[in-house]
XYZ file of C-alpha atoms in Angstrom:
249
model
C -31.408 45.571 16.892
C -34.195 47.346 18.776
C -34.973 51.048 18.511
C -32.980 51.918 21.643
C -29.894 50.131 20.383
C -30.330 51.762 16.983
C -30.612 55.210 18.558
C -27.487 54.657 20.665
C -25.485 53.356 17.706
C -26.502 56.142 15.327
C -26.123 58.966 17.828
C -23.111 57.967 19.909
C -20.947 55.480 18.016
C -18.608 56.102 15.107
C -16.081 53.949 13.244
C -13.050 55.090 11.301
C -9.915 53.524 9.838
C -6.242 54.325 9.397
C -5.810 56.123 6.080
C -2.409 57.702 6.745
C -0.770 55.968 3.766
C -3.055 54.944 0.909
C -0.417 52.483 -0.294
C -1.027 50.296 2.752
C -4.486 51.348 3.923
C -7.829 49.740 3.155
C -9.211 50.223 -0.347
C -12.542 51.178 1.228
C -14.429 51.051 4.482
C -18.160 51.037 5.137
C -20.144 51.240 8.353
C -23.917 50.872 8.098
C -24.660 50.751 11.847
C -24.959 46.958 11.775
C -21.904 45.796 9.864
C -18.369 46.980 9.232
C -17.264 46.063 5.706
C -13.622 46.404 4.786
C -12.118 46.051 1.307
C -8.517 44.925 1.237
C -5.812 47.102 -0.282
C -5.156 46.185 -3.933
C -1.848 44.758 -2.704
C -3.168 41.491 -1.329
C 0.098 40.929 0.573
C -1.056 43.563 3.074
C -3.181 41.631 5.557
C -3.454 43.781 8.703
C -5.427 47.018 9.140
C -6.364 49.192 12.092
C -9.894 50.461 12.565
C -11.106 52.737 15.335
C -14.261 52.771 17.416
C -15.085 56.194 18.824
C -17.729 56.458 21.515
C -18.213 58.107 24.885
C -21.028 55.824 26.033
C -19.297 52.426 26.095
C -18.720 50.643 29.342
C -16.851 47.851 27.613
C -15.796 46.931 24.067
C -14.972 43.388 23.011
C -14.024 41.521 19.857
C -14.716 37.880 19.071
C -11.965 35.796 17.472
C -12.329 32.068 16.861
C -15.326 32.048 19.193
C -13.320 33.611 22.052
C -14.153 37.029 23.494
C -11.356 39.555 24.139
C -11.439 42.992 25.767
C -10.469 46.016 23.664
C -8.643 48.683 25.637
C -8.845 52.410 24.961
C -5.788 53.855 23.215
C -6.974 57.279 24.322
C -10.123 58.583 25.953
C -13.222 57.292 24.115
C -11.136 55.761 21.312
C -10.597 52.027 20.765
C -8.198 50.514 18.241
C -8.985 47.124 16.705
C -6.615 45.323 14.364
C -8.314 43.379 11.591
C -6.214 40.614 10.066
C -7.224 38.808 6.878
C -5.259 35.751 8.035
C -6.830 35.697 11.514
C -10.274 37.223 11.173
C -12.186 38.859 13.990
C -15.811 37.867 13.581
C -17.560 40.678 15.412
C -17.280 43.554 17.839
C -19.469 43.814 20.940
C -20.325 47.204 22.434
C -21.618 47.274 26.026
C -23.211 50.597 26.917
C -22.648 52.454 30.200
C -24.947 51.545 33.066
C -26.649 48.941 30.912
C -29.293 51.431 29.799
C -29.213 49.808 26.343
C -28.611 46.158 25.556
C -25.190 45.325 24.092
C -24.854 45.564 20.313
C -23.007 43.127 18.058
C -21.255 44.565 14.992
C -20.361 41.986 12.330
C -17.175 42.273 10.289
C -17.230 41.534 6.549
C -13.918 41.035 4.755
C -13.722 41.686 1.000
C -10.527 40.381 -0.561
C -8.424 42.107 -3.194
C -8.420 40.937 -6.800
C -5.207 38.894 -6.882
C -5.105 38.483 -10.670
C -5.700 42.170 -11.309
C -2.960 43.212 -8.869
C -0.454 40.711 -10.278
C -1.135 41.977 -13.799
C -0.596 45.555 -12.610
C 2.720 44.686 -10.941
C 3.898 42.791 -14.016
C 2.959 45.700 -16.286
C 4.822 48.179 -14.065
C 7.870 45.893 -13.967
C 7.813 45.473 -17.739
C 7.548 49.227 -18.267
C 10.523 49.827 -15.975
C 12.603 47.284 -17.893
C 11.585 48.808 -21.219
C 12.779 52.211 -20.041
C 16.126 50.733 -18.954
C 16.566 48.696 -22.144
C 15.869 51.803 -24.262
C 15.702 49.779 -27.479
C 16.127 51.852 -30.622
C 15.466 50.358 -34.051
C 16.430 52.318 -37.156
C 16.451 51.354 -40.811
C 18.351 52.202 -43.969
C 18.670 50.796 -47.462
C 18.664 46.995 -46.856
C 19.756 47.404 -43.223
C 18.161 47.311 -39.751
C 20.112 48.683 -36.794
C 19.241 47.734 -33.206
C 20.711 49.640 -30.245
C 19.936 49.058 -26.573
C 21.173 49.246 -22.973
C 21.494 46.485 -20.319
C 18.457 46.332 -18.028
C 20.552 45.517 -14.942
C 24.003 44.523 -13.677
C 23.367 40.837 -14.333
C 23.395 41.415 -18.096
C 25.774 39.166 -20.062
C 24.663 39.151 -23.703
C 21.682 39.698 -25.980
C 20.007 38.028 -28.906
C 18.356 40.006 -31.669
C 15.533 38.053 -33.301
C 14.515 39.000 -36.828
C 10.997 38.282 -38.073
C 9.204 38.912 -41.324
C 5.539 39.839 -41.221
C 3.674 37.277 -43.296
C 0.092 38.471 -42.889
C -2.627 39.082 -40.345
C -5.046 37.027 -38.272
C -8.080 37.784 -36.116
C -7.850 36.878 -32.428
C -10.772 37.725 -30.131
C -12.157 40.105 -32.760
C -8.826 41.905 -32.950
C -6.544 41.897 -35.989
C -2.959 40.878 -35.228
C 0.124 40.459 -37.384
C 1.565 37.021 -38.093
C 5.333 36.703 -37.762
C 7.832 34.208 -39.143
C 11.255 33.902 -37.514
C 14.101 34.477 -39.957
C 17.216 34.560 -37.774
C 18.675 35.050 -34.299
C 21.859 37.080 -33.781
C 23.879 36.854 -30.579
C 25.689 40.034 -29.576
C 29.193 39.815 -28.083
C 29.773 40.751 -24.450
C 29.784 44.522 -23.848
C 28.300 45.197 -27.301
C 24.977 46.993 -27.166
C 23.990 47.134 -30.839
C 23.591 44.912 -33.848
C 23.203 45.586 -37.569
C 21.340 43.248 -39.901
C 22.297 43.800 -43.521
C 21.427 42.480 -46.963
C 17.668 42.640 -46.462
C 15.113 43.011 -49.228
C 12.316 45.542 -49.021
C 9.545 44.237 -46.810
C 7.801 44.340 -43.462
C 9.988 43.172 -40.604
C 9.962 43.100 -36.814
C 12.611 42.790 -34.129
C 12.567 41.216 -30.668
C 15.456 41.910 -28.284
C 16.174 39.341 -25.564
C 18.736 39.894 -22.792
C 20.362 37.139 -20.713
C 22.496 36.887 -17.591
C 25.633 34.770 -17.030
C 23.466 31.731 -16.310
C 21.727 32.096 -19.677
C 18.566 33.105 -17.867
C 16.289 35.524 -19.699
C 16.108 38.855 -17.864
C 14.307 40.917 -20.494
C 12.317 40.362 -23.664
C 10.843 43.142 -25.740
C 7.600 43.060 -27.668
C 7.697 42.949 -31.456
C 9.188 46.204 -32.788
C 8.235 47.045 -36.384
C 11.058 47.760 -38.795
C 9.784 48.169 -42.352
C 12.148 48.543 -45.296
C 10.311 50.529 -47.946
C 11.523 51.133 -51.455
C 12.260 54.856 -51.962
C 9.676 56.616 -54.070
C 10.814 57.247 -57.652
C 13.595 54.658 -57.655
C 13.834 52.758 -60.950
C 14.102 48.978 -60.939
C 15.663 46.748 -63.609
C 13.109 44.313 -65.002
C 14.035 41.394 -67.260
C 12.140 41.424 -70.590
C 12.247 39.248 -73.762
C 14.468 41.848 -75.382
C 16.916 41.826 -72.485
C 15.616 44.175 -69.814
C 14.760 47.731 -68.943
C 14.326 50.131 -66.007
C 10.819 50.957 -64.814
């Protein structure tokens, strides 16, 4: 780009983009007088975006797609709309200045794609949170008993299984300490019953997982481990067997 082209671009040409709805608009847009760089919305399923060229000194504006040149028409005076499609990418935009006083300028288009893994993880986390709110799992404890109450996550609900685990220890995974769990039992709840009580338990550290199924036995919800410790009440005396017979301590 020579100094005359640079002067014309910097003084008389401006780019903008459609930011009406941030949920479907570009994540970011940059124009450095030589290149237009667009960053895709975090939702990678959105592929098409409108950008705008604003200039009063253009005789003609073109875009190049698959090596073919196409004319861009004004949508209003001195304003040109160009649709950029991640599945069918325009390579560059050509600006021809009025009366040919300055040589045409080519503006390259750079497409930056969204982080697919990051977006999928976000959607999955949001979905899981929504299900957790609907399931509304409540775990309470008493003397040798664990009660589990919940709600169906959707209309496809048929039955649930309550999984009981005992915590056997800890382990280090990626420099993070995690509990180790051992499955003790699975309890299937009858249809239209939204609670289950597990009785006859000794004092100890337990955890519950609630799993919901539809009529096809397909899993529709699974909770994380939910702690349910049964602690011996302070001050309670226990009978201990001794050589003389036994005594309370």
